[in-house]
Amino acid sequence: MRKTALKRGLTGLMGVAAGLAATGAAHATENGGLGVYPDGLESYFVGALPPPGVHVMMYGGGYRYDKLRGNDGQSLVPDFKVDVNLLAPRVVWVTPQTVAGGQLAFHTVVPLLDVKFRAGGATFKSSGLGDITFGAALGYHLSPQLHQVVGLDIVAPTGKYSATDPSSLGKNYWTFQPVYAVTYMQPSGFNGDVKLMYDINRRNSDTNTRSGQALHADYSAGWGLGNGWVVGVGGHVFSQVTNDSGPGSAQGKARAIGFGPAIRYANDKGFLVTVKWQKDFDVRNRPEGSGLLVKATIPF
């Protein structure tokens, strides 16, 4: 029984290492793994586009997964650990044009990953380029406090992938992701942000498996101290909507909740940094862990 469970669990980890493979799109559960979007990556200021021009953001962080949860929340694999470190520059071009009353913007994210996978005495390592995200968006400034963004992100299968390597850097399929984000911000008082995403995944041609569609969101809520600092909490919520299809399908639909402290600092020169630590809870049919995530906007 234990050998059967271990074999099933190891087979089900082919998608784990790509869990942080991009910073703008998708989630999937093929083989009980994660998708291409690192849930909880975004925090404060996610729904407010900057002024027209070219802007550079940097995402970074590290996540450790120490459990692979099954359909009933049971741990599927003994001695399971996956460490994923991420550094991902993002370039945003906010054009001076307006479409349907919103600012037209384009962006791309190029993730660099370092992955170490260990389970059942086996170890795999990979480093390099993950799956690149690109997309377009419209930004609306409804008031000095309230802002929103509507967009579409596309994740391209550019990361190295092998169906027999659980530390693969890519997912080997395209993902299309409609995005809606809203920000309420003020120097003193309540600040709140939500980024809502819906994942539509194409089929993995190597495994003949299509990961199910999923609805997920990053969130943050905090209190502005009046000196550029916001302190509060943040995390993510994930719920798979449709089942996987194909031989690599997970046991059932995935779900998870992430929660932890989050802070933000911004000044009047355009510099912004957010820091969040979060832990996963109520996890089903995907890995469970915790990690530190950072975003910085650097003015030029």
Coordinates of C-alpha atoms in Angstrom, one line a residue:
M1 CA 0.0 0.0 0.0
R2 CA 2.8 2.4 0.9
K3 CA 4.7 1.7 -2.3
T4 CA 1.6 2.2 -4.4
A5 CA 0.8 5.6 -2.7
L6 CA 4.4 6.7 -3.1
K7 CA 4.5 5.8 -6.8
R8 CA 1.2 7.6 -7.3
G9 CA 2.5 10.6 -5.4
L10 CA 5.8 10.8 -7.3
T11 CA 4.0 10.5 -10.6
G12 CA 1.7 13.3 -9.4
L13 CA 4.5 15.8 -8.9
M14 CA 5.5 16.5 -12.5
G15 CA 3.8 19.9 -12.3
V16 CA 5.0 21.0 -8.8
A17 CA 8.2 22.7 -9.8
A18 CA 6.6 25.0 -12.3
G19 CA 4.3 26.5 -9.6
L20 CA 6.2 29.8 -9.6
A21 CA 7.0 29.8 -13.3
A22 CA 5.4 33.2 -14.0
T23 CA 4.0 36.2 -12.3
G24 CA 0.9 37.0 -14.2
A25 CA -1.2 34.0 -15.0
A26 CA -2.8 30.7 -14.4
H27 CA -3.3 27.8 -12.1
A28 CA -3.7 24.1 -12.9
T29 CA -3.8 20.8 -11.2
E30 CA -2.4 18.3 -13.7
N31 CA -0.7 15.5 -11.7
G32 CA -1.6 17.2 -8.5
G33 CA 0.9 20.0 -9.2
L34 CA 0.6 23.8 -9.2
G35 CA 0.0 26.1 -12.1
V36 CA 2.0 28.9 -13.7
Y37 CA 0.9 31.7 -11.3
P38 CA 2.4 31.8 -7.8
D39 CA -0.8 32.5 -5.8
G40 CA -0.4 35.4 -3.4
L41 CA 2.4 37.1 -5.3
E42 CA 0.5 40.4 -5.7
S43 CA -0.3 42.6 -2.8
Y44 CA -1.0 46.3 -2.3
F45 CA -1.4 48.7 -5.3
V46 CA -2.3 45.9 -7.8
G47 CA -5.2 47.6 -9.4
A48 CA -3.7 51.1 -10.0
L49 CA -1.8 51.6 -13.3
P50 CA 1.2 54.0 -13.1
P51 CA 1.3 57.1 -15.3
P52 CA 2.0 56.8 -19.1
G53 CA 5.6 55.6 -19.8
V54 CA 7.7 52.5 -19.3
H55 CA 8.0 51.1 -15.8
V56 CA 10.1 48.3 -14.4
M57 CA 9.0 46.1 -11.5
M58 CA 10.9 43.2 -9.9
Y59 CA 9.3 40.2 -8.2
G60 CA 11.2 37.9 -6.0
G61 CA 10.9 35.4 -3.2
G62 CA 11.1 31.8 -2.1
Y63 CA 8.5 29.1 -1.3
R64 CA 8.9 25.8 0.4
Y65 CA 6.3 23.1 -0.1
D66 CA 6.5 20.3 2.5
K67 CA 3.2 18.4 1.9
L68 CA 1.4 17.1 -1.2
R69 CA -2.3 16.9 -0.2
G70 CA -4.8 14.5 -1.7
N71 CA -8.5 14.7 -2.3
D72 CA -9.3 14.3 1.4
G73 CA -6.4 16.4 2.6
Q74 CA -4.1 13.4 3.3
S75 CA -0.4 13.6 2.7
L76 CA 0.4 11.5 -0.3
V77 CA 4.2 11.4 -0.3
P78 CA 6.7 10.9 2.6
D79 CA 9.8 13.1 2.9
F80 CA 8.4 15.6 0.5
K81 CA 10.1 19.0 0.0
V82 CA 10.2 21.4 -2.9
D83 CA 12.1 24.7 -2.7
V84 CA 11.3 27.3 -5.4
N85 CA 13.2 30.6 -5.7
L86 CA 12.0 33.2 -8.1
L87 CA 13.4 36.4 -9.6
A88 CA 11.1 37.9 -12.3
P89 CA 11.5 41.3 -13.9
R90 CA 8.3 42.8 -15.3
V91 CA 8.2 45.6 -17.9
V92 CA 5.0 47.6 -18.1
W93 CA 4.3 50.1 -20.9
V94 CA 1.4 52.4 -20.2
T95 CA 0.5 54.2 -23.4
P96 CA -1.0 57.7 -23.7
Q97 CA -3.9 56.2 -25.5
T98 CA -7.4 55.5 -24.1
V99 CA -9.7 52.7 -25.2
A100 CA -13.2 52.4 -23.8
G101 CA -12.4 55.1 -21.3
G102 CA -9.3 53.3 -19.9
Q103 CA -5.6 53.7 -20.1
L104 CA -4.1 51.1 -22.6
A105 CA -1.1 49.2 -21.2
F106 CA 1.0 46.2 -22.2
H107 CA 3.3 44.1 -20.0
T108 CA 5.6 41.1 -20.0
V109 CA 7.1 39.0 -17.2
V110 CA 10.3 37.0 -17.6
P111 CA 10.7 34.6 -14.7
L112 CA 14.0 33.1 -13.6
L113 CA 13.7 30.0 -11.4
D114 CA 15.8 27.8 -9.2
V115 CA 14.0 24.6 -8.2
K116 CA 15.0 21.8 -5.9
F117 CA 12.7 18.8 -5.5
R118 CA 13.1 16.0 -3.0
A119 CA 10.8 13.0 -2.2
G120 CA 11.2 9.4 -1.4
G121 CA 15.0 9.6 -1.6
A122 CA 15.0 11.1 -5.0
T123 CA 16.4 14.6 -5.8
F124 CA 15.9 16.8 -8.9
K125 CA 17.3 20.3 -9.6
S126 CA 16.6 22.8 -12.3
S127 CA 17.5 26.5 -12.9
G128 CA 16.8 28.9 -15.7
L129 CA 14.0 30.5 -17.6
G130 CA 10.4 29.7 -16.8
D131 CA 7.2 30.3 -18.7
I132 CA 7.0 33.9 -20.0
T133 CA 3.8 36.0 -19.5
F134 CA 2.6 38.8 -21.7
G135 CA -0.7 40.7 -21.8
A136 CA -2.7 43.8 -22.3
A137 CA -4.9 45.8 -19.9
L138 CA -7.1 48.8 -19.5
G139 CA -6.7 50.9 -16.4
Y140 CA -9.4 53.2 -14.8
H141 CA -8.8 55.8 -12.2
L142 CA -12.3 56.2 -10.7
S143 CA -11.2 58.6 -7.9
P144 CA -7.9 59.5 -6.1
Q145 CA -8.6 56.5 -3.9
L146 CA -10.3 53.9 -6.2
H147 CA -8.6 52.3 -9.2
Q148 CA -9.2 49.2 -11.3
V149 CA -7.7 47.2 -14.2
V150 CA -9.2 44.8 -16.7
G151 CA -6.9 42.7 -18.8
L152 CA -5.9 39.5 -20.5
D153 CA -2.7 37.6 -19.8
I154 CA -1.2 34.8 -21.8
V155 CA 1.4 32.4 -20.5
A156 CA 3.7 30.9 -23.2
P157 CA 5.4 27.5 -22.7
T158 CA 8.9 28.8 -22.8
G159 CA 10.3 27.0 -19.7
K160 CA 12.3 23.7 -20.0
Y161 CA 9.9 20.8 -19.5
S162 CA 10.2 17.0 -19.2
A163 CA 7.3 14.7 -18.1
T164 CA 9.8 12.7 -16.1
D165 CA 11.4 15.6 -14.2
P166 CA 9.4 17.1 -11.3
S167 CA 11.8 20.1 -11.2
S168 CA 10.8 21.2 -14.7
L169 CA 10.7 25.0 -15.1
G170 CA 7.7 25.1 -17.5
K171 CA 4.2 23.6 -17.8
N172 CA 4.4 22.7 -21.5
Y173 CA 1.0 24.3 -22.4
W174 CA -0.5 27.7 -23.1
T175 CA -2.7 29.4 -20.6
F176 CA -5.2 32.3 -21.2
Q177 CA -6.2 34.3 -18.2
P178 CA -8.7 37.1 -17.9
V179 CA -7.8 39.4 -15.0
Y180 CA -9.6 42.0 -13.0
A181 CA -7.9 44.0 -10.2
V182 CA -9.2 46.7 -7.9
T183 CA -7.3 49.0 -5.4
Y184 CA -8.6 51.3 -2.7
M185 CA -5.7 53.3 -1.3
Q186 CA -5.2 56.3 1.0
P187 CA -2.2 57.6 3.0
S188 CA -4.1 57.3 6.3
G189 CA -6.8 54.8 6.9
F190 CA -8.0 51.6 5.2
N191 CA -6.2 50.2 2.1
G192 CA -7.5 47.2 0.2
D193 CA -6.7 45.3 -3.0
V194 CA -8.0 42.3 -4.9
K195 CA -6.7 40.6 -8.1
L196 CA -9.2 38.2 -9.6
M197 CA -8.0 35.7 -12.2
Y198 CA -9.7 32.9 -14.3
D199 CA -7.5 30.2 -15.9
I200 CA -8.2 28.6 -19.2
N201 CA -5.5 26.0 -19.9
R202 CA -4.6 24.2 -23.2
R203 CA -3.6 20.6 -23.4
N204 CA -0.1 19.3 -22.5
S205 CA 0.9 17.5 -25.7
D206 CA 3.5 15.4 -23.9
T207 CA 1.0 14.0 -21.3
N208 CA -2.2 14.3 -23.3
T209 CA -3.7 16.0 -20.2
R210 CA -5.6 19.2 -19.9
S211 CA -5.6 20.9 -16.5
G212 CA -9.0 22.2 -15.2
Q213 CA -10.1 25.7 -15.3
A214 CA -9.7 27.7 -12.0
L215 CA -10.8 30.8 -10.3
H216 CA -8.4 32.4 -7.9
A217 CA -7.5 35.7 -6.3
D218 CA -4.8 37.6 -4.5
Y219 CA -5.9 40.0 -1.7
S220 CA -4.5 42.4 0.8
A221 CA -6.0 44.6 3.5
G222 CA -4.1 47.1 5.6
W223 CA -4.0 50.4 7.4
G224 CA -2.1 53.4 6.1
L225 CA 0.0 55.1 8.7
G226 CA 0.3 58.4 6.9
N227 CA 4.1 58.2 6.3
G228 CA 4.2 55.9 3.2
W229 CA 3.7 52.7 5.2
V230 CA 0.8 50.4 5.1
V231 CA 0.6 47.4 7.5
G232 CA -1.9 44.6 7.3
V233 CA -2.5 41.1 6.0
G234 CA -2.7 39.4 2.6
G235 CA -2.9 36.1 0.9
H236 CA -4.8 34.2 -1.8
V237 CA -7.8 32.0 -2.4
F238 CA -7.9 29.3 -5.1
S239 CA -10.7 27.1 -6.3
Q240 CA -10.6 24.8 -9.3
V241 CA -13.9 25.0 -11.3
T242 CA -13.6 22.1 -13.8
N243 CA -12.0 18.7 -13.5
D244 CA -8.7 17.8 -15.3
S245 CA -9.0 15.6 -18.3
G246 CA -6.5 13.0 -19.5
P247 CA -4.2 10.3 -18.0
G248 CA -2.4 12.8 -15.7
S249 CA -5.5 14.2 -14.0
A250 CA -5.5 14.9 -10.3
Q251 CA -7.8 12.9 -8.0
G252 CA -10.2 15.8 -7.8
K253 CA -10.5 19.6 -7.9
A254 CA -7.9 21.6 -6.2
R255 CA -8.4 24.3 -3.6
A256 CA -6.3 26.3 -1.1
I257 CA -6.3 29.4 1.1
G258 CA -3.2 31.5 1.9
F259 CA -2.9 34.0 4.7
G260 CA -0.2 36.0 6.4
P261 CA 1.2 39.5 7.2
A262 CA 1.8 42.1 4.4
I263 CA 3.4 45.5 4.4
R264 CA 3.9 48.2 1.8
Y265 CA 6.2 51.3 1.6
A266 CA 5.8 54.0 -1.1
N267 CA 7.2 57.5 -1.5
D268 CA 6.4 60.5 -3.7
K269 CA 9.4 59.6 -6.0
G270 CA 7.6 56.5 -7.4
F271 CA 9.5 53.9 -5.4
L272 CA 7.3 51.2 -4.0
V273 CA 8.0 47.9 -2.2
T274 CA 5.6 45.3 -0.8
V275 CA 6.6 42.3 1.4
K276 CA 4.3 39.4 2.2
W277 CA 4.8 36.1 4.1
Q278 CA 2.0 33.6 3.7
K279 CA 1.1 30.1 4.7
D280 CA -1.3 27.7 2.9
F281 CA -4.4 26.3 4.6
D282 CA -7.3 24.0 3.6
V283 CA -5.3 22.5 0.7
R284 CA -6.7 19.7 -1.5
N285 CA -5.1 18.1 -4.6
R286 CA -2.0 20.3 -4.6
P287 CA 1.2 21.0 -2.7
E288 CA 1.0 22.9 0.6
G289 CA 3.7 25.3 1.9
S290 CA 4.7 28.8 2.9
G291 CA 6.9 31.5 1.5
L292 CA 8.1 35.1 1.4
L293 CA 7.2 37.2 -1.6
V294 CA 8.5 40.7 -2.5
K295 CA 7.6 43.2 -5.2
A296 CA 9.5 46.4 -6.0
T297 CA 8.8 49.3 -8.4
I298 CA 11.9 51.3 -9.3
P299 CA 11.4 54.7 -10.9
F300 CA 13.6 55.9 -13.8

